[in-house]
Short mmCIF file of C-alpha atoms and ligand atoms in Angstrom, two decimals:
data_model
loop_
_atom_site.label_atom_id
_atom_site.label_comp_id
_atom_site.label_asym_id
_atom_site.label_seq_id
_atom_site.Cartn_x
_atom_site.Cartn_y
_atom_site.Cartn_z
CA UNK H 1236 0.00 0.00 0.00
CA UNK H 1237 1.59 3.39 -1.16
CA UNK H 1238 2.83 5.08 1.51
CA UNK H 1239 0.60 3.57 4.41
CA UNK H 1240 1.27 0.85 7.33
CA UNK H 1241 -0.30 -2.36 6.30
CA UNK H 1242 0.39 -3.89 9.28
CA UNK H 1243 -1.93 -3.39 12.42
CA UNK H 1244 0.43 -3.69 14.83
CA UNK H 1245 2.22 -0.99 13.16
CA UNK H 1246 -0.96 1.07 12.82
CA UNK H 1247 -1.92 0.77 16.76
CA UNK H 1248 1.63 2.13 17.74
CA UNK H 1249 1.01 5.23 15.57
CA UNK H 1250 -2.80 6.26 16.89
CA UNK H 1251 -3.27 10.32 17.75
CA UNK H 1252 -5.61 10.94 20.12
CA UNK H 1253 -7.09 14.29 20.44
CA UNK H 1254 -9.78 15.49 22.41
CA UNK H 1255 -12.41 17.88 21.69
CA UNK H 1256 -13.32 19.68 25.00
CA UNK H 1257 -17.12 20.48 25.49
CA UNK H 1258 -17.57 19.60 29.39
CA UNK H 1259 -19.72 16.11 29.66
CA UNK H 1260 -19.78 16.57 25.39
CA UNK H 1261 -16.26 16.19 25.47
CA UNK H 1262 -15.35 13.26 23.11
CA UNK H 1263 -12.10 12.07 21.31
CA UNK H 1264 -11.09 11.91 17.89
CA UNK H 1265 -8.63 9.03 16.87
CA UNK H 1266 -6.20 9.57 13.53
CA UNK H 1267 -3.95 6.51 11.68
CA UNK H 1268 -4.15 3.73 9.53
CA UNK H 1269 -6.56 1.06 10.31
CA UNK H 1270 -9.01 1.95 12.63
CA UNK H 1271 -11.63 0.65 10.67
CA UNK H 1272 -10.10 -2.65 11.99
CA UNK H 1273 -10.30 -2.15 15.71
CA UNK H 1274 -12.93 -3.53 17.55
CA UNK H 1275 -12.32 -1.91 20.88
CA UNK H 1276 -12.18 1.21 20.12
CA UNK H 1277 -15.19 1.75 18.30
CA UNK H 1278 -17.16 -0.36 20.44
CA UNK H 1279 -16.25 1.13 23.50
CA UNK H 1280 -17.96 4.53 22.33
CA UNK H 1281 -21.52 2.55 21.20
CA UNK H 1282 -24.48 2.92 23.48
CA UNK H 1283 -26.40 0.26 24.83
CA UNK H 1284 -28.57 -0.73 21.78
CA UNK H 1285 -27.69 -1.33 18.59
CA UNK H 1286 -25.43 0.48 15.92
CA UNK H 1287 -27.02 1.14 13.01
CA UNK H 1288 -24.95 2.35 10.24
CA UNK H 1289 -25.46 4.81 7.39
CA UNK H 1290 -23.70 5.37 4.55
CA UNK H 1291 -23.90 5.67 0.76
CA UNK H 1292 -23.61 3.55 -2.35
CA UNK H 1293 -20.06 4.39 -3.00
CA UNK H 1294 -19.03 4.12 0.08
CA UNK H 1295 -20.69 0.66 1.54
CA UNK H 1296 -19.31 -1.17 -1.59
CA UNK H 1297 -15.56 -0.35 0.11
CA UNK H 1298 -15.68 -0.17 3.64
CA UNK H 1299 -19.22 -1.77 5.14
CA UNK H 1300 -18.38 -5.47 5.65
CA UNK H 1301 -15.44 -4.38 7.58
CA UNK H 1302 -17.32 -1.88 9.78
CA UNK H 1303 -19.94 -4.79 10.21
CA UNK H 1304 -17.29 -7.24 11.18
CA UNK H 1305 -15.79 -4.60 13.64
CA UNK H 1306 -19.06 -4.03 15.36
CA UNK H 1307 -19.89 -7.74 15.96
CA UNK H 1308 -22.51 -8.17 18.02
CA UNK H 1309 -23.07 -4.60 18.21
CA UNK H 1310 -24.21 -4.30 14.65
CA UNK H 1311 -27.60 -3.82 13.90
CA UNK H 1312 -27.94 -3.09 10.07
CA UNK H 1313 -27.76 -0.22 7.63
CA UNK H 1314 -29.39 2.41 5.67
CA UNK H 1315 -27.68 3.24 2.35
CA UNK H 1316 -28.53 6.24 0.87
CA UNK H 1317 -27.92 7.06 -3.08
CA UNK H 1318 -24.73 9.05 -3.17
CA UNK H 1319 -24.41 13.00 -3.45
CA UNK H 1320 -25.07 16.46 -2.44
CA UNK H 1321 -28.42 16.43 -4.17
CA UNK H 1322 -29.39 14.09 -1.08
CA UNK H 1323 -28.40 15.95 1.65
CA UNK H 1324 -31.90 17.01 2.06
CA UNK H 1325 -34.89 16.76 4.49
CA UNK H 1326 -36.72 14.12 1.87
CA UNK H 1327 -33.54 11.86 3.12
CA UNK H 1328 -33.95 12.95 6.40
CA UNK H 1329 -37.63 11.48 6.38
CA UNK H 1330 -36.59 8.46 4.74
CA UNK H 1331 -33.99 7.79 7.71
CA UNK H 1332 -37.05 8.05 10.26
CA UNK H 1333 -39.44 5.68 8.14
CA UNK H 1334 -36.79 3.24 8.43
CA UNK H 1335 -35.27 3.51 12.21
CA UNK H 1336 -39.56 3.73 12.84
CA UNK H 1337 -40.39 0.92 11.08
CA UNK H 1338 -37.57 -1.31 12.64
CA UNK H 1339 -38.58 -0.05 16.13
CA UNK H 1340 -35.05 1.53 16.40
CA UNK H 1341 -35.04 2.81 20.42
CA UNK H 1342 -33.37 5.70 22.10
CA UNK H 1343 -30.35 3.28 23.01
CA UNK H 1344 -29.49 2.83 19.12
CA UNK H 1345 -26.29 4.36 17.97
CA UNK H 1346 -26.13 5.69 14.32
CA UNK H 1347 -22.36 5.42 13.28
CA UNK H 1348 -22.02 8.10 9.77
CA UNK H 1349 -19.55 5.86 7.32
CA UNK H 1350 -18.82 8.28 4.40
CA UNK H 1351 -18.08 11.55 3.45
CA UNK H 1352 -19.39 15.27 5.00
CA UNK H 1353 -22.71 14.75 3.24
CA UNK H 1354 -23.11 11.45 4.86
CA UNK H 1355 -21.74 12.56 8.36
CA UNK H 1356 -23.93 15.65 7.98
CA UNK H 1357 -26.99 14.17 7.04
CA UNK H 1358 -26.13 11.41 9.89
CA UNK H 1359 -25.77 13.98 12.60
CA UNK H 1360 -28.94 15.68 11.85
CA UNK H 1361 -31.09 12.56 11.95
CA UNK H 1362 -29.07 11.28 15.20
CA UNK H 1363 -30.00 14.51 16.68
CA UNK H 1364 -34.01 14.73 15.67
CA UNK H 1365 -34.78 11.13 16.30
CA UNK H 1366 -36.29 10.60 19.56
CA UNK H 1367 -35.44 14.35 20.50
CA UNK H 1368 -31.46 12.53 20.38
CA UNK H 1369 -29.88 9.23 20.13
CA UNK H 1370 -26.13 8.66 20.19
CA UNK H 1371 -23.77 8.49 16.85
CA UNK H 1372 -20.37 8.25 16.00
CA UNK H 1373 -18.43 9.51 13.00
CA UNK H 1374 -16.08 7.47 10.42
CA UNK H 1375 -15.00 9.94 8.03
CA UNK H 1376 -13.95 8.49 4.60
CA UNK H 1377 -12.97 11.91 2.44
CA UNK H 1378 -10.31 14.50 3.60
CA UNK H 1379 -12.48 17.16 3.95
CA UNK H 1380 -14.57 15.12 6.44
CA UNK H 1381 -11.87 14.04 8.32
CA UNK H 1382 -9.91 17.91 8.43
CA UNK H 1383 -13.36 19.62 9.20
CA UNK H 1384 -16.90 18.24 8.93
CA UNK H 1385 -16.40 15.20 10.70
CA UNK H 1386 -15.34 17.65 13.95
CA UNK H 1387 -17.40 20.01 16.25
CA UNK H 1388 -21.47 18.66 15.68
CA UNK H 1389 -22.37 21.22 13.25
CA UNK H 1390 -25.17 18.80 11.50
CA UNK H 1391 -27.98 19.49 8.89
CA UNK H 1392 -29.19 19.11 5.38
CA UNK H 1393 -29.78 22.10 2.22
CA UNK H 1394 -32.60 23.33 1.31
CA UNK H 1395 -33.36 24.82 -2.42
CA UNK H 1396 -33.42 28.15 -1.14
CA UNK H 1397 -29.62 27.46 0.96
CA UNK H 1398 -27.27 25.99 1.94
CA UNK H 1399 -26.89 23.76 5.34
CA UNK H 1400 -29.85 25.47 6.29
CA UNK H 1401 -31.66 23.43 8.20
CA UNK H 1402 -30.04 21.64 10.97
CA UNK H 1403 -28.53 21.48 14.39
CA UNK H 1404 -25.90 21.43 17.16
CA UNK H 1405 -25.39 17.85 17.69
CA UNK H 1406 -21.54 16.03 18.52
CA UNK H 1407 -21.15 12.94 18.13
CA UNK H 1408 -19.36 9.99 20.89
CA UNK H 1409 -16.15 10.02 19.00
CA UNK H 1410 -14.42 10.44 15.64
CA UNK H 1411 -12.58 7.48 14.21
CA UNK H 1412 -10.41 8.27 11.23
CA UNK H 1413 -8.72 5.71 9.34
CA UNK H 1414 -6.23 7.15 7.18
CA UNK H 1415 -6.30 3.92 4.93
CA UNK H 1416 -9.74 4.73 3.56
CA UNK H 1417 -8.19 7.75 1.24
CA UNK H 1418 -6.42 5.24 -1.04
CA UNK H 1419 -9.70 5.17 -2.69
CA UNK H 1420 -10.65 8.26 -3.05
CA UNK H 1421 -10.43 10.18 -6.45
CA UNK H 1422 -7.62 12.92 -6.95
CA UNK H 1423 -10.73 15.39 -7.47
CA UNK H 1424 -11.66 14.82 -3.58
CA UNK H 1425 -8.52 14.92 -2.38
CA UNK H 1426 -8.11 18.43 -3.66
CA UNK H 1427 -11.47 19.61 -2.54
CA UNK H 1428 -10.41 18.15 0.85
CA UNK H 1429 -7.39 20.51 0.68
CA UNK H 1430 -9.05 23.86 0.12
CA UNK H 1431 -10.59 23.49 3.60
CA UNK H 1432 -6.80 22.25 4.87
CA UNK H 1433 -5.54 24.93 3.38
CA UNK H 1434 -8.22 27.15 5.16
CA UNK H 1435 -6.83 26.45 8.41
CA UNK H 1436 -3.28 27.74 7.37
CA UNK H 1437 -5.30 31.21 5.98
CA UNK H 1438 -7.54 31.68 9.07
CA UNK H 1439 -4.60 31.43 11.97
CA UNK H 1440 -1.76 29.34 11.07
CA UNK H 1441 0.92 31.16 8.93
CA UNK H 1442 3.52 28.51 9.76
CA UNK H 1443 1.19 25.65 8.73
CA UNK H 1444 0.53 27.33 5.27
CA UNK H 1445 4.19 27.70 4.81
CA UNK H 1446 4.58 23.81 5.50
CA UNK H 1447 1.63 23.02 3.57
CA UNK H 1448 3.12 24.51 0.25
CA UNK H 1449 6.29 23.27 1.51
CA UNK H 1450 5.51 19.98 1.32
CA UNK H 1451 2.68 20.36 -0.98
CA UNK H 1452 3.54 17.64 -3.82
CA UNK H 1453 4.52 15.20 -1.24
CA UNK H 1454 0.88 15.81 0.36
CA UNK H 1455 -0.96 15.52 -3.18
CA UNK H 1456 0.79 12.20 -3.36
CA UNK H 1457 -0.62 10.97 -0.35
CA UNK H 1458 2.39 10.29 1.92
CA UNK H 1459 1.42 8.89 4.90
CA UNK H 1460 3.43 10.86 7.62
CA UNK H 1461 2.36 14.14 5.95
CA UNK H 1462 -1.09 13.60 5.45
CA UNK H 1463 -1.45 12.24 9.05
CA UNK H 1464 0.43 15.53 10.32
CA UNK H 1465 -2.13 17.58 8.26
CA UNK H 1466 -5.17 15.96 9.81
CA UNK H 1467 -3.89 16.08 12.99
CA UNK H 1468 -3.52 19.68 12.81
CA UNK H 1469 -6.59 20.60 11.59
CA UNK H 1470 -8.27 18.14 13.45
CA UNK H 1471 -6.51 19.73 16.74
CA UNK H 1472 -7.47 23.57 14.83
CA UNK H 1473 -10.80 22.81 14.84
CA UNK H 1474 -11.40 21.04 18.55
CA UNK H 1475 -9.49 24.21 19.66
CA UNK H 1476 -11.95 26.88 18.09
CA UNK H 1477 -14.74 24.70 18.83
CA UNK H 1478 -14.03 24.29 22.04
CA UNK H 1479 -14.01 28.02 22.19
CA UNK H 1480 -17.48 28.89 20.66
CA UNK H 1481 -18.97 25.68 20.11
CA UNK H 1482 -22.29 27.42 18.61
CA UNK H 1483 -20.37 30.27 16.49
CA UNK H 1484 -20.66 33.24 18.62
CA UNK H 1485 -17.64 34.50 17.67
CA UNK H 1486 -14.41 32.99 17.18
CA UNK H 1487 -16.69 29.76 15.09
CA UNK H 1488 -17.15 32.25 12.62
CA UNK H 1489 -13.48 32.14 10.94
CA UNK H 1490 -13.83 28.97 9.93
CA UNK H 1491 -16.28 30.10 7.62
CA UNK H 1492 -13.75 31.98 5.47
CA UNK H 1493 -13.90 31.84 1.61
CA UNK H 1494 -18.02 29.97 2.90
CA UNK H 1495 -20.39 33.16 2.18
CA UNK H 1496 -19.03 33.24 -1.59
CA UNK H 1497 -18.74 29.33 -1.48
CA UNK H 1498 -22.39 28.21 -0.79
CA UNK H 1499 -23.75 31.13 -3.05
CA UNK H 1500 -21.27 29.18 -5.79
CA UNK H 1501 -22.81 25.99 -4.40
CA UNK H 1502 -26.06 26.90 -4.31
CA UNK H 1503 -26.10 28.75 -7.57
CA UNK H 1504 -24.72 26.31 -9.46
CA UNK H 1505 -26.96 23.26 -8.80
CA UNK H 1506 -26.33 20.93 -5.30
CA UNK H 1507 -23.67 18.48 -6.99
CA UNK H 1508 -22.37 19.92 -10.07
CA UNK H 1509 -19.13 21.75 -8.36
CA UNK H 1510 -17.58 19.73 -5.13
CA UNK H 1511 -17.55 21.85 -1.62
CA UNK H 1512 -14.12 22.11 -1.13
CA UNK H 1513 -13.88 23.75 -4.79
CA UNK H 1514 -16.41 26.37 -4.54
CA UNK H 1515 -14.63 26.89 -0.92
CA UNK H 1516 -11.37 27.51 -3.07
CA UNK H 1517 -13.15 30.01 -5.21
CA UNK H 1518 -14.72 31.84 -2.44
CA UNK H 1519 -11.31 32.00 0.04
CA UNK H 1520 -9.52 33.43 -3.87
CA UNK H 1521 -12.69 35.88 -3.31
CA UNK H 1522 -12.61 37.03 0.00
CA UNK H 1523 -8.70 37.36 -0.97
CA UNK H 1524 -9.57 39.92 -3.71
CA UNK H 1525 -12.30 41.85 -1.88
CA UNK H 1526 -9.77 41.99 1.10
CA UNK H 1527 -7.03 43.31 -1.34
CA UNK H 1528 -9.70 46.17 -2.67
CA UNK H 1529 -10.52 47.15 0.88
CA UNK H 1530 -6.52 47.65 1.53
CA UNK H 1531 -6.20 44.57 3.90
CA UNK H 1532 -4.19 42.69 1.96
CA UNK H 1533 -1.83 43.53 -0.39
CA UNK H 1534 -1.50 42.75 -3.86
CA UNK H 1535 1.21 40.23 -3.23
CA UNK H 1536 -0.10 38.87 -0.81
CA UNK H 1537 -3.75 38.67 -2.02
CA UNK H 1538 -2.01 37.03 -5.40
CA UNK H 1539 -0.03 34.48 -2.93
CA UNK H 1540 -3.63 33.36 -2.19
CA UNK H 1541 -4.46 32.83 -5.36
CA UNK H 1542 -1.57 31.01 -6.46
CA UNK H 1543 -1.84 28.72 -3.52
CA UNK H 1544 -4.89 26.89 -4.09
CA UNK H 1545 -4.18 27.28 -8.08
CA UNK H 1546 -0.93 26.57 -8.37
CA UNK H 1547 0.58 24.90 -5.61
CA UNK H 1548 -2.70 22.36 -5.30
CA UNK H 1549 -4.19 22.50 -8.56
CA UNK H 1550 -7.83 23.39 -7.37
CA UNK H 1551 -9.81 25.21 -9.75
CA UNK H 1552 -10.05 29.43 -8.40
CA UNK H 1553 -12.46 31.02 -10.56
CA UNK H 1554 -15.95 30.75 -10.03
CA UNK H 1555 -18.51 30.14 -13.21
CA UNK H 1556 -19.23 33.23 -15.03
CA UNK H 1557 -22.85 32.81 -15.19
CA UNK H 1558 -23.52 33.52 -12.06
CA UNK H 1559 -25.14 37.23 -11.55
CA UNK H 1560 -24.49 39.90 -9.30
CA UNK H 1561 -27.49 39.79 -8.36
CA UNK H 1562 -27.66 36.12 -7.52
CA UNK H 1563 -24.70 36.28 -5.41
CA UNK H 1564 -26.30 39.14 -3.72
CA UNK H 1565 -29.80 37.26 -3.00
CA UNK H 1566 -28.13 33.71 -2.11
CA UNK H 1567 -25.03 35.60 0.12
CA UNK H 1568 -28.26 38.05 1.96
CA UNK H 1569 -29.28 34.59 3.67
CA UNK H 1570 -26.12 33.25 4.38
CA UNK H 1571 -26.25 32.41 8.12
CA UNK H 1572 -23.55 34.83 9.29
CA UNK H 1573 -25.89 37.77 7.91
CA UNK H 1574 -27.68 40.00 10.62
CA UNK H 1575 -30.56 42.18 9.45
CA UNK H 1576 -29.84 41.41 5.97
CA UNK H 1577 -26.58 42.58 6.02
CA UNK H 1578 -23.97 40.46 4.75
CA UNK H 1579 -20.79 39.78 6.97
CA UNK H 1580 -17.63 38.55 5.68
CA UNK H 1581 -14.54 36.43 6.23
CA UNK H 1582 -11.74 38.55 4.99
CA UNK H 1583 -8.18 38.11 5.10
CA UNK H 1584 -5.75 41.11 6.65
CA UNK H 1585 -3.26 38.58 6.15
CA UNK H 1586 -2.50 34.79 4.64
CA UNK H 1587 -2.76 33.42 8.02
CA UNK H 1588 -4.94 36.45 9.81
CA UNK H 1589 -8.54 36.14 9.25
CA UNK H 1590 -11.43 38.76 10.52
CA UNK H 1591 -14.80 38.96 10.37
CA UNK H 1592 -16.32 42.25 9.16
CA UNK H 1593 -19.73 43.82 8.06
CA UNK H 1594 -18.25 46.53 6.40
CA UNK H 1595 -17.81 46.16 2.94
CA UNK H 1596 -18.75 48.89 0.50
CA UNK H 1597 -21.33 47.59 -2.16
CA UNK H 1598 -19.41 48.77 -5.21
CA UNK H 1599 -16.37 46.82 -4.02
CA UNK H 1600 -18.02 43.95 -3.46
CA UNK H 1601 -19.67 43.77 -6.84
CA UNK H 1602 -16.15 44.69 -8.04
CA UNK H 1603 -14.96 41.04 -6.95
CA UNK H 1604 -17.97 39.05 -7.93
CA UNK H 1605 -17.02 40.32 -11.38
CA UNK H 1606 -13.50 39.86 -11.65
CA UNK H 1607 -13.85 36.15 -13.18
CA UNK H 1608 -9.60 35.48 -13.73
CA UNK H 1609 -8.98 39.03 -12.58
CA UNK H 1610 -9.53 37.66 -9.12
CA UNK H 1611 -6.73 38.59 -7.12
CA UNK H 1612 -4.74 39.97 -10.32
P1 LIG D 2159 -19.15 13.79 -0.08
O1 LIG D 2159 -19.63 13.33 1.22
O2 LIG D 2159 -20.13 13.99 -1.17
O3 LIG D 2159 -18.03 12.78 -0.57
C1 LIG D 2159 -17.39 13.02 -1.80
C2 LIG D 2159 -17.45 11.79 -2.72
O4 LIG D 2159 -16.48 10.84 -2.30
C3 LIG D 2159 -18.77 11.06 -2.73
O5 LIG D 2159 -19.04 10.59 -4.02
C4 LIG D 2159 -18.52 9.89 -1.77
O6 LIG D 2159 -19.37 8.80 -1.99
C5 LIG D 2159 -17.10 9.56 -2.13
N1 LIG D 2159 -16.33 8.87 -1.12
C6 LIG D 2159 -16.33 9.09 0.21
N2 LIG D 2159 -15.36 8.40 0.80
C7 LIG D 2159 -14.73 7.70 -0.16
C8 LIG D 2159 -13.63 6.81 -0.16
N3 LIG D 2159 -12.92 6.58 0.94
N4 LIG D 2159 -13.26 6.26 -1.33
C9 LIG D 2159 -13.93 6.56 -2.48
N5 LIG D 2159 -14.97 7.40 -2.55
C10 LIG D 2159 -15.35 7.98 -1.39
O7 LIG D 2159 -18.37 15.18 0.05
P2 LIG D 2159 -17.36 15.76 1.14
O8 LIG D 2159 -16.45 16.64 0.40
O9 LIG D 2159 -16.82 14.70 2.01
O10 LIG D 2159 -18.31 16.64 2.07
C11 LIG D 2159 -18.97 17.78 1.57
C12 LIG D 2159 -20.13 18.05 2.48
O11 LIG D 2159 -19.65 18.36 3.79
C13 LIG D 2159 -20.98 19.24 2.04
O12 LIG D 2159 -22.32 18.90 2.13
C14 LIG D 2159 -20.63 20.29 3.05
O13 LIG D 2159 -21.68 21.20 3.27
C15 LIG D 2159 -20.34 19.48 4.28
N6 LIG D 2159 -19.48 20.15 5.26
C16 LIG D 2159 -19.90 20.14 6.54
C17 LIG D 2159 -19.10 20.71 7.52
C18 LIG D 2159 -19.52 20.64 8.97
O14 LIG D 2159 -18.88 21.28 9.80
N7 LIG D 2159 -20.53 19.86 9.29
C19 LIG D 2159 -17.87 21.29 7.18
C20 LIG D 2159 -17.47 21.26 5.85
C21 LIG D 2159 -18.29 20.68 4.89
N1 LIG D 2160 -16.93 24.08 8.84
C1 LIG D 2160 -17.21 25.22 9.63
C2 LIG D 2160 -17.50 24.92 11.05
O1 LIG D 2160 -17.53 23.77 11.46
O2 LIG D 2160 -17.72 25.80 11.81
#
């Protein structure tokens, strides 16, 4: 196996253990190579019922039988859902109930989320609805769930009007990521799971941005030691801020950078057609430019940004030109960091400095959503 430790032995030597700290919430997350294999450690975070698992029809095909086997006794069965975005809705959610209804699932069941964010979202929404809240766990299997969605309970499904919004608060009993399971994920994810790595390193983390483009073609090549040092520090970047401001009163909010441009780009441009992490890429080049036209970044460092994500990692920067003004301006008015209708913003003062602001003068703004490849130029 490129780059990885096939042995388990090997793999149980090299577990990191962090914790995310919420009081009696408080629940670990476990990063290396083969955790899908260990019975203990997932079991030990199960309730007293049975774990039903949900996941998708990518996913099962790779990495159910082995969860099954790992659970034992504890296994109940499964829900699979069809795979993508466009089912990360509230007609899926229902589904999930019919089914955990009709098998007389109790409030001692444990839902354990096997897949990506949309999976793990969708997972943690239904987890937290069913029977007012039943326990679940998280397996992460794409790099963007296991830097960032699979961490800090922020659960929920789109709706045609937005995105994520509908949903709740909700953490789960632990996070188990197996670094094995990205040997089978396409180069397109991987790169969408950078741009919110990559995020970390622009929000608060100037040194970590330096190593990231440091090492950057070792990372795209999926070497073991750096890509379980890059989840680790996310992983540890997010427990920190959520830790913080679990529910986004303040701090929460960073995380969101290059998001308010992102989901409009999302959202815009039909659930499924462009992956999260690359409209996330598009929006941070975004909030890069409008930062650079309101004189908080400059233009080197705004085109660092840019060349970042476009050349260092290969992600695509420029969002699609048919988007209007004006439908940026109605999708990004709802966003759920907006207060009275007025939009708020991530924006960058510099690559590793991130604030929030309200303040952005309309013409500048409309400036940037028109710059197509003069983004950050
Ligand atoms: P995804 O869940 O759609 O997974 C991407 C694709 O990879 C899917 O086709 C999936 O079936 C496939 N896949 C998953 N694991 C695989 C594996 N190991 N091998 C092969 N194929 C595999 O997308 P994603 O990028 O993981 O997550 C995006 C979602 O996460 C969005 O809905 C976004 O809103 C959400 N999100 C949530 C948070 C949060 O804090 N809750 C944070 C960021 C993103
Ligand atoms: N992904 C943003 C957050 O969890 O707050």
């Amino acid at each position: 196996m490129r780059g990885f430790f096939a042995d388990e032995r090997e793999a149980q030597d090299t577990v990191e253990t962090l914790n995310v700290d919420l009081g009696e919430r408080s629940y670990p997350i476990f990063i290396g190579p083969g955790l899908l294999k260990e019975t203990d450690r997932l079991r030990s975070h199960l309730g007293q019922g049975q774990a039903v698992i949900i996941s998708n029809d990518t996913v099962a095909p790779l990495y159910l039988d082995q969860v099954k086997q790992t659970l034992g006794d504890s296994y109940g069965w499964e829900i699979i859902l069809p795979d993508g975005e466009t089912h990360k809705n509230l007609g899926t959610i229902s589904q999930i109930y019919d089914r955990l209804l009709r098998a007389k699932a109790d409030r001692q069941t444990t839902l354990v989320a096997l897949g990506g964010g949309v999976i793990g979202d969708i997972t943690g929404f239904a987890a937290a609805t069913y029977q007012r809240g039943i326990n679940f766990i998280q397996i992460p299997t794409t790099l963007l769930a296991q830097v960032d969605s699979s961490v800090g309970g922020k659960t929920g499904v789109n709706h045609p009007l937005g995105k994520n919004m509908i949903g709740a608060f909700y953490q789960p009993r632990c996070v188990l990521i197996d670094t094995e399971v990205l040997l089978t994920l396409p180069e397109r994810e991987i790169k969408a799971g950078l741009a919110e790595v990559i995020k970390y390193g622009l929000i608060n983390q100037p040194d970590f941005l330096s190593w990231l483009t440091n090492n950057a073609a070792d990372i795209l090549a999926l070497d073991n030691a750096k890509l379980t040092e890059t989840i680790r520090i996310c992983c540890q970047a997010k427990a920190d801020i959520v830790a913080a401001d679990e529910r986004e009163v303040g701090l929460r909010a960073l995380l969101n950078l290059g998001h308010t441009f992102g989901h409009a780009i999302e959202t815009a441009s039909g659930y499924g057609n462009l992956l999260h992490g690359e409209t996330i890429a598009m929006g941070m080049v975004m909030a890069a430019d409008l930062s650079r036209r309101l004189d908080l970044l400059s233009a080197e460092q705004a085109a660092k940004v840019r060349d970042i994500l476009e050349n260092d990692f290969s992600m695509p920067v420029i969002p699609p030109a048919q988007i209007s003004t004006e439908t940026y301006l109605e999708l990004m008015s709802s966003d759920k960091k907006a207060e009275q209708g007025r939009i708020r913003f991530i924006l960058l003062e510099a690559p590793g400095k991130a604030v929030l602001t309200g303040e952005v003068p309309p013409d500048l703004l409309k400036e940037t959503l028109t710059a197509g490849d003069g983004l950050c130029r």
